[in-house]
Structures are given as C-alpha cells and as structure tokens.
PDB file of C-alpha atoms in Angstrom:
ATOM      1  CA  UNK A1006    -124.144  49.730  43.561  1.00 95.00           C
ATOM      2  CA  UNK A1007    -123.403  52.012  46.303  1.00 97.00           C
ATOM      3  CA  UNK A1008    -119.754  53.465  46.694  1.00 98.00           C
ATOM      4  CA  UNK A1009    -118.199  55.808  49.652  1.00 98.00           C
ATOM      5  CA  UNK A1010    -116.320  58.536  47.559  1.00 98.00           C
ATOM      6  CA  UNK A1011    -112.722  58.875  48.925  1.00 98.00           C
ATOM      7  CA  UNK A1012    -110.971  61.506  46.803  1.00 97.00           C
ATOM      8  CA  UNK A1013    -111.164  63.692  43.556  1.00 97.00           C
ATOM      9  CA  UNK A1014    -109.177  62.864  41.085  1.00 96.00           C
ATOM     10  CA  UNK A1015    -107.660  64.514  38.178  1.00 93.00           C
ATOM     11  CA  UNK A1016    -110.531  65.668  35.498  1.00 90.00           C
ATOM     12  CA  UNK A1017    -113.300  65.946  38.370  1.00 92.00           C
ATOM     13  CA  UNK A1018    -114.302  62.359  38.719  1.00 96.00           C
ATOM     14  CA  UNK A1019    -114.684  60.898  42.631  1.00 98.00           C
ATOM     15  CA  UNK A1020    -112.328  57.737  43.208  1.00 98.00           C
ATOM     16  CA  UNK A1021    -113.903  54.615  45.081  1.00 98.00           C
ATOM     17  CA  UNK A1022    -113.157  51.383  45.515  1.00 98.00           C
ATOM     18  CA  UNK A1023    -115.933  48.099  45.361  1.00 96.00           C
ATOM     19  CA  UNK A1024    -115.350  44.883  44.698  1.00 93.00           C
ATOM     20  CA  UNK A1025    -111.863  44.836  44.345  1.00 95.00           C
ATOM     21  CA  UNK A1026    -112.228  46.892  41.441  1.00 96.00           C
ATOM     22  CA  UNK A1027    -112.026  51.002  41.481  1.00 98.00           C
ATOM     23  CA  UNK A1028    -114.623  53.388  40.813  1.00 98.00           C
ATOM     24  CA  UNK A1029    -114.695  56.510  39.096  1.00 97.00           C
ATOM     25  CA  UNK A1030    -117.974  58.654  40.004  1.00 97.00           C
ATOM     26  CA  UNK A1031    -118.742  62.398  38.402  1.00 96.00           C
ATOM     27  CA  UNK A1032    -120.094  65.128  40.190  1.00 96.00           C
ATOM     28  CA  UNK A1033    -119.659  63.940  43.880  1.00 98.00           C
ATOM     29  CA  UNK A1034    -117.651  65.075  47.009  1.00 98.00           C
ATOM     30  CA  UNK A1035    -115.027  63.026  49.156  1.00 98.00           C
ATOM     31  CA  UNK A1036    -116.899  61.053  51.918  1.00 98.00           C
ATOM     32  CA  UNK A1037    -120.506  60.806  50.241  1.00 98.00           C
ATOM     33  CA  UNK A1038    -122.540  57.706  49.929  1.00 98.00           C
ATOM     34  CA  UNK A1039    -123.642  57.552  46.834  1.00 98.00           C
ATOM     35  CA  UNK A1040    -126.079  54.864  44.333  1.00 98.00           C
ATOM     36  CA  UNK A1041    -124.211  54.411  41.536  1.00 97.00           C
ATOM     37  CA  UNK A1042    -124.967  52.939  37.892  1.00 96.00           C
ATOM     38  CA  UNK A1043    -122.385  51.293  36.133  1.00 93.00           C
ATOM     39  CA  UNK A1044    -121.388  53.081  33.033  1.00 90.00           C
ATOM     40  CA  UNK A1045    -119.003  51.117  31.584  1.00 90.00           C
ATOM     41  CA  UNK A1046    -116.727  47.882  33.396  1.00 92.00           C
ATOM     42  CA  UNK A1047    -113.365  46.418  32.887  1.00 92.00           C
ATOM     43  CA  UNK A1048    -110.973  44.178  34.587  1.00 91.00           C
ATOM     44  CA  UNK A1049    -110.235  46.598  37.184  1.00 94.00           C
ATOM     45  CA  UNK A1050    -111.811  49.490  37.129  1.00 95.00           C
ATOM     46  CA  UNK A1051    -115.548  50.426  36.918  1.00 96.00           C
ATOM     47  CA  UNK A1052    -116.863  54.078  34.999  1.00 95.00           C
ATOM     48  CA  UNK A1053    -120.286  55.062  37.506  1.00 95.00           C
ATOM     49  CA  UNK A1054    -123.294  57.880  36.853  1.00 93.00           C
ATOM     50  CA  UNK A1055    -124.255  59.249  39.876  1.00 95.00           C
ATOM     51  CA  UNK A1056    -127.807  57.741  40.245  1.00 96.00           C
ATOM     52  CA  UNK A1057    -128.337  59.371  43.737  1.00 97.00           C
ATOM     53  CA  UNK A1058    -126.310  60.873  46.763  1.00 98.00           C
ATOM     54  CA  UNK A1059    -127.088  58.995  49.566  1.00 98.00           C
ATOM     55  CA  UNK A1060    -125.432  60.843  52.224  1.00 98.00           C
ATOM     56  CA  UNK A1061    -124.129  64.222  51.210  1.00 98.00           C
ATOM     57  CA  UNK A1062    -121.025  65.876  51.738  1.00 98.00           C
ATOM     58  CA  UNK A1063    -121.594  69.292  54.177  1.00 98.00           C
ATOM     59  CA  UNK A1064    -119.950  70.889  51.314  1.00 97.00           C
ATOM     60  CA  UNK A1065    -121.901  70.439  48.446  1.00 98.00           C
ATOM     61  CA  UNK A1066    -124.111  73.141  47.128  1.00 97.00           C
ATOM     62  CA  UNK A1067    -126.223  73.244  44.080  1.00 95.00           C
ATOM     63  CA  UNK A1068    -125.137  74.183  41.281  1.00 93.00           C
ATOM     64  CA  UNK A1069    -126.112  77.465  39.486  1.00 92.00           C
ATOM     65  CA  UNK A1070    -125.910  76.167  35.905  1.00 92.00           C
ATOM     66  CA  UNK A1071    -129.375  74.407  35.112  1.00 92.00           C
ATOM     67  CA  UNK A1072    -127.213  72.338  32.424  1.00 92.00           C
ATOM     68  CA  UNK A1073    -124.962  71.237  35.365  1.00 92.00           C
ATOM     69  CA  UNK A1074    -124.630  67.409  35.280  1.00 89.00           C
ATOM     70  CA  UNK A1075    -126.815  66.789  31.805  1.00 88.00           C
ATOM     71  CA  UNK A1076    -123.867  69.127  29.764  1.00 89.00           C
ATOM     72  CA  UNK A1077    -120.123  67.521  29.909  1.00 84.00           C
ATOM     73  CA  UNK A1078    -118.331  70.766  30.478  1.00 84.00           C
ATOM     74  CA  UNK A1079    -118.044  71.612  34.108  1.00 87.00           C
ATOM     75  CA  UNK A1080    -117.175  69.212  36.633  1.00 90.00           C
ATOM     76  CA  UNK A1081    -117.235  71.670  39.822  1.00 93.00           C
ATOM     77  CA  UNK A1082    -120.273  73.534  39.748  1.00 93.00           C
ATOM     78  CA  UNK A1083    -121.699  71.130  43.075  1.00 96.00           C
ATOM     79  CA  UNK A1084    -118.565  72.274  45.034  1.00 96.00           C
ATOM     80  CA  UNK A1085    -118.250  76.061  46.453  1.00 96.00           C
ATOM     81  CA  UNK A1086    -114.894  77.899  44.763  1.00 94.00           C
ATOM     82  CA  UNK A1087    -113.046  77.810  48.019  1.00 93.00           C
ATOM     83  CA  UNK A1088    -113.324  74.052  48.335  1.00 96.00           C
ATOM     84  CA  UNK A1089    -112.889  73.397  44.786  1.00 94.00           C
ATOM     85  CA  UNK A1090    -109.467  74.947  44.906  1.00 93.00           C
ATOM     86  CA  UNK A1091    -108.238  73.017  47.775  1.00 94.00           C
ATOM     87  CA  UNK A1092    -109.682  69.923  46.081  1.00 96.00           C
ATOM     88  CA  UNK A1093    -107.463  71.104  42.496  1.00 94.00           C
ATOM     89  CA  UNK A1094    -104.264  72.015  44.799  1.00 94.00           C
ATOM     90  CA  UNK A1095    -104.784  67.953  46.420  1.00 94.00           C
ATOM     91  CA  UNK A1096    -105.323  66.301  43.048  1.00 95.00           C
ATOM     92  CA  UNK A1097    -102.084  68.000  41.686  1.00 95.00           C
ATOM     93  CA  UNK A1098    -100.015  66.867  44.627  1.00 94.00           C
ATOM     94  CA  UNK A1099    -101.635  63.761  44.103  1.00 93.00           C
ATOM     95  CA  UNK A1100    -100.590  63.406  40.322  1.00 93.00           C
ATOM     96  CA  UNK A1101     -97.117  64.793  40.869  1.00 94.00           C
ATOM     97  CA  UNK A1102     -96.642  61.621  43.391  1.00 93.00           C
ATOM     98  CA  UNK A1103     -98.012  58.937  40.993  1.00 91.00           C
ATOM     99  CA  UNK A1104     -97.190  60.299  37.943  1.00 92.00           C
ATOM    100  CA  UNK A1105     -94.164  62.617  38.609  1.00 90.00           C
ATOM    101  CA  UNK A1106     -92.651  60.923  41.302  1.00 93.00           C
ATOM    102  CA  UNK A1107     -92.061  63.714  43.054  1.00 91.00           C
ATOM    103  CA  UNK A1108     -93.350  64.204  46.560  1.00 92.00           C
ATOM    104  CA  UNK A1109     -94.470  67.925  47.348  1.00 90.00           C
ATOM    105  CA  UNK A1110     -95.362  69.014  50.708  1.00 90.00           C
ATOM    106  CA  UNK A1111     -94.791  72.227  50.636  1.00 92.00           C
ATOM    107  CA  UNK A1112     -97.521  74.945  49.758  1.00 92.00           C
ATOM    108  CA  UNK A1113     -98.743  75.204  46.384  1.00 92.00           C
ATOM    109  CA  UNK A1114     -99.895  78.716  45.839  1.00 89.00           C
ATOM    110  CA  UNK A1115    -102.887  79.512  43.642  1.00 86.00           C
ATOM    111  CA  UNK A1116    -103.764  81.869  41.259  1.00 84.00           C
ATOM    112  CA  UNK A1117    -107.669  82.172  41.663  1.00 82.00           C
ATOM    113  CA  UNK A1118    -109.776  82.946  39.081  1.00 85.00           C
ATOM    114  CA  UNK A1119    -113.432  84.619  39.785  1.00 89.00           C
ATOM    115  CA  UNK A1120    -116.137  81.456  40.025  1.00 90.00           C
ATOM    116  CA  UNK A1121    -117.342  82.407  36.817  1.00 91.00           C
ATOM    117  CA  UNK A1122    -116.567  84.273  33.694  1.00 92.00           C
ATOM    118  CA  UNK A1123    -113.465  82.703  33.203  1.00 91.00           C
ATOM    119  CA  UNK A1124    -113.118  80.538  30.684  1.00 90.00           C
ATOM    120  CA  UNK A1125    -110.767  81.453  27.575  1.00 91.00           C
ATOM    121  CA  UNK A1126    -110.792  78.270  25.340  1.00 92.00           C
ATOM    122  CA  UNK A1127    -114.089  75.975  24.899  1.00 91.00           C
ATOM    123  CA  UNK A1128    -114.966  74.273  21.835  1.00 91.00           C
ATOM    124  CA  UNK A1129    -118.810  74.118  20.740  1.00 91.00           C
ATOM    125  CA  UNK A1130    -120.420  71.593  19.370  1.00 90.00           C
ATOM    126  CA  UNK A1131    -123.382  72.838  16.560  1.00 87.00           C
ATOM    127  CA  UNK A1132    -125.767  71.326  14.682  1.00 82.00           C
ATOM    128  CA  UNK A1133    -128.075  72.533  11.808  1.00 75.00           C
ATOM    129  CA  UNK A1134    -131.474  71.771  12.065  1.00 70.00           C
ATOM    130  CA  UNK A1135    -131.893  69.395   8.429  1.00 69.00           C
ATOM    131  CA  UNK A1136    -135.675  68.555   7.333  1.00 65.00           C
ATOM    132  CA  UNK A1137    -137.102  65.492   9.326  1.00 61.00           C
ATOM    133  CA  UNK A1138    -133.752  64.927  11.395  1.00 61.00           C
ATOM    134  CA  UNK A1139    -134.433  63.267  14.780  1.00 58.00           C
ATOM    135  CA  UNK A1140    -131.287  64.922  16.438  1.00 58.00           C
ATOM    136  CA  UNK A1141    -132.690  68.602  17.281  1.00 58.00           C
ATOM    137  CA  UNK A1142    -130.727  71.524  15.785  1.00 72.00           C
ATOM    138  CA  UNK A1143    -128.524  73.997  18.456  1.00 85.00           C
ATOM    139  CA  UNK A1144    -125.258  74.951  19.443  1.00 89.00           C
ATOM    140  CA  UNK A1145    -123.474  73.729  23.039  1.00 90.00           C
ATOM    141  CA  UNK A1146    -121.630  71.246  24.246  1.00 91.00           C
ATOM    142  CA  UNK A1147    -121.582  67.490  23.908  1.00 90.00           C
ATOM    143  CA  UNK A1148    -123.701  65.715  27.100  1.00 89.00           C
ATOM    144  CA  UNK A1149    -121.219  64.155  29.585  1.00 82.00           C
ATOM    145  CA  UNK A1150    -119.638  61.292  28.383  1.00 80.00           C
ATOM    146  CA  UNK A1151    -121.766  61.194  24.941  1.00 85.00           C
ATOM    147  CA  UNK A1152    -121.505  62.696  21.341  1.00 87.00           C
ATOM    148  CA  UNK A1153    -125.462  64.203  22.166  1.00 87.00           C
ATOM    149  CA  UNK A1154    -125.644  67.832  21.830  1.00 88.00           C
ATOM    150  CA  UNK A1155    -126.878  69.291  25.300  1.00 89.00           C
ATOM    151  CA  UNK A1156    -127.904  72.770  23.139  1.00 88.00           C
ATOM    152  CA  UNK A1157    -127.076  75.623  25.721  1.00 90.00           C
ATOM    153  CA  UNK A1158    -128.377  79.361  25.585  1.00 87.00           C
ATOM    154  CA  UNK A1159    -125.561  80.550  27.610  1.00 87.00           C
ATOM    155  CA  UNK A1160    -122.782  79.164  29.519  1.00 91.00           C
ATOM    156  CA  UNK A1161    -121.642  81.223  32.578  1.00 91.00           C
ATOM    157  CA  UNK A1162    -118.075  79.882  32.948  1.00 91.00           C
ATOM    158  CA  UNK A1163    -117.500  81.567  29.574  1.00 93.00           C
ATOM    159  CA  UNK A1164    -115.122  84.613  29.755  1.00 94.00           C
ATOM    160  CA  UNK A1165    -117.367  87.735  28.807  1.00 95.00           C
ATOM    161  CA  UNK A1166    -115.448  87.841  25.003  1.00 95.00           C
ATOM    162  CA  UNK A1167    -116.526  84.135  24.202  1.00 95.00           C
ATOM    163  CA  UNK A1168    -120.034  84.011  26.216  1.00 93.00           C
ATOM    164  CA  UNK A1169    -120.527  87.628  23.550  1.00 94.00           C
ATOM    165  CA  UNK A1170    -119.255  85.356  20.429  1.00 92.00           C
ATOM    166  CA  UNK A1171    -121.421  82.751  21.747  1.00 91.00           C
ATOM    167  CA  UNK A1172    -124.167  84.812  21.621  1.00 89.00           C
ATOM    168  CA  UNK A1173    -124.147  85.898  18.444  1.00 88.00           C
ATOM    169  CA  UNK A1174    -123.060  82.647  16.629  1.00 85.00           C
ATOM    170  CA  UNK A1175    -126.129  80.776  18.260  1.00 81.00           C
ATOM    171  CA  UNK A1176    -128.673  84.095  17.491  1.00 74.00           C
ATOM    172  CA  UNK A1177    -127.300  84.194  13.760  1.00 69.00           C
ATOM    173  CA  UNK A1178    -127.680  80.117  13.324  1.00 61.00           C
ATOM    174  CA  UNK A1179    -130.491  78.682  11.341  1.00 52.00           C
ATOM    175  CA  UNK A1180    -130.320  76.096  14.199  1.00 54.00           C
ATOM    176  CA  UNK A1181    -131.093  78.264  17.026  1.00 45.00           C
ATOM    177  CA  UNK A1182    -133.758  76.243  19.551  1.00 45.00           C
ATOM    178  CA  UNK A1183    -136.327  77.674  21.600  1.00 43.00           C
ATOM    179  CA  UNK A1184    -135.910  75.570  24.408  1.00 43.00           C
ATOM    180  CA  UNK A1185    -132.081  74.197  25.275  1.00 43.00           C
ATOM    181  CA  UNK A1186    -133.138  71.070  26.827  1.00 43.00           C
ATOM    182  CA  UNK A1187    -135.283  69.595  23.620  1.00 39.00           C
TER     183      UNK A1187
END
C-alpha cells in the first residue's frame, strides 16, 4: 500500500493514516510517499516495512551505518542531527498532550549530544557458533522487529568505553564472523 507519512512518533516510527486504520512506518520522514508492506494488522491500526520511498523528504540523507535499517537499534540514522532533534523536541510535546495532558508551548531546550559516540547503555545480543547450527554465530543486535541476530563489527552510536568493550568481547568470542551480514 502506499501511505503519505504525517509525523514521527515516539520510538522513531512515521504515523499515517489508510483505510480508516493508522499506520506506523520505520525509517521515513514527515511528508514522504512511501510503498509500504504490511507487517502485521489489527482492528485499527496497521505495523508497515518500508518497501520503497516514493517521494522523498528534502531532508533525508543516507545513513552512515551500513547495518542501518537491516539492525533494530537506530531509528535516526536517515535524518541529519539537526532535524532529528527538532523531530525528538515535537514527539515529546506531542506525548505530553496525549499522554500527559499537558499542553506545552513554550521552548523545550535540548541538551545535544555529538551524532555519534554517544550511547551509554545497549544490550547485545550473542550467539556461539554450535556444530551444524543454521543460525550463524556473532555478536550484535537483534534485526528490527525480529529475534535474528544482525552480527555487527562495530556500532558507531556506541560511546568510545562500550564500542572498546565491544571490541574485545566480539575479538575474544569463539563466535566471531568474518563477514557481519552472513
């Protein structure tokens, strides 16, 4: 189906509407056309993968990470910093409304973060390679909206400390892969 993305929403996803139903899209940009495929339907809502951007937003970029979109932990790597913290600043005005109740229009200041290198707290998914196992050994994260390991040789979101203990938990592993995207 094809959607017009009108907002982000809390946790990255785009919000749509179709049908009568809303749509929740990943890694797209308010005002894009994009060719969705139904990940998962209920009554009134519909989960979407992004099969194809259709008309693209003037903002988005592509994203440095080569995992970006195949790994489930970024959600902002398509969108430059700048935009992606106006985008967090209107989702949590957004949430405070629905969810708070409260109506904010005043500024919301931001403590920015540099683009990469920053996160403190992950969790990583591992896997040992066993003998004639058809799930392939590595350490990472889990693939967007699966239990899959996407196996990762580095992540560059990580703050230097963990993307160092990351290093040299997946060198020391007996389930160290040669290629990440096996």
């Amino acid at each position: 189906m094809e959607v017009k993305i009108e907002k982000l929403v809390y946790g990255g996803d785009g919000l749509a509407h179709h049908e009568g139903r809303t749509v929740f899209v990943p890694l797209v940009l308010p005002g894009e056309l994009v060719s969705i495929a139904a990940a998962a339907r209920k009554k009134k809502f519909v989960r979407g993968s992004l099969e194809r951007v259709l008309e693209a937003s003037p903002e988005r970029v592509a994203a440095p990470c080569p995992h970006y979109g195949h790994c489930g932990g970024c959600h902002y790597q398509h969108i430059p910093y700048d935009s992606q913290l106006r985008y967090k600043t209107d989702i949590l005005r957004e949430t405070l409304g629905r969810i708070g109740r409260v109506q904010w229009d005043g500024p919301i200041g931001t403590l920015a973060s540099p683009p990469f290198g920053y996160r403190n707290r992950t969790q990583w998914k591992i896997r040992a390679a066993q003998d004639g196992a058809a799930v392939p050994a590595g350490i990472g994260y889990f693939e967007a909206g699966s239990t899959r390991l996407c196996a990762v040789d580095e992540c560059a979101i990580l703050s230097p400390r963990l993307a160092e203990t990351f290093a040299k938990t997946a060198h020391a592993g007996s389930f160290r892969q040669s290629s990440s995207r096996d």
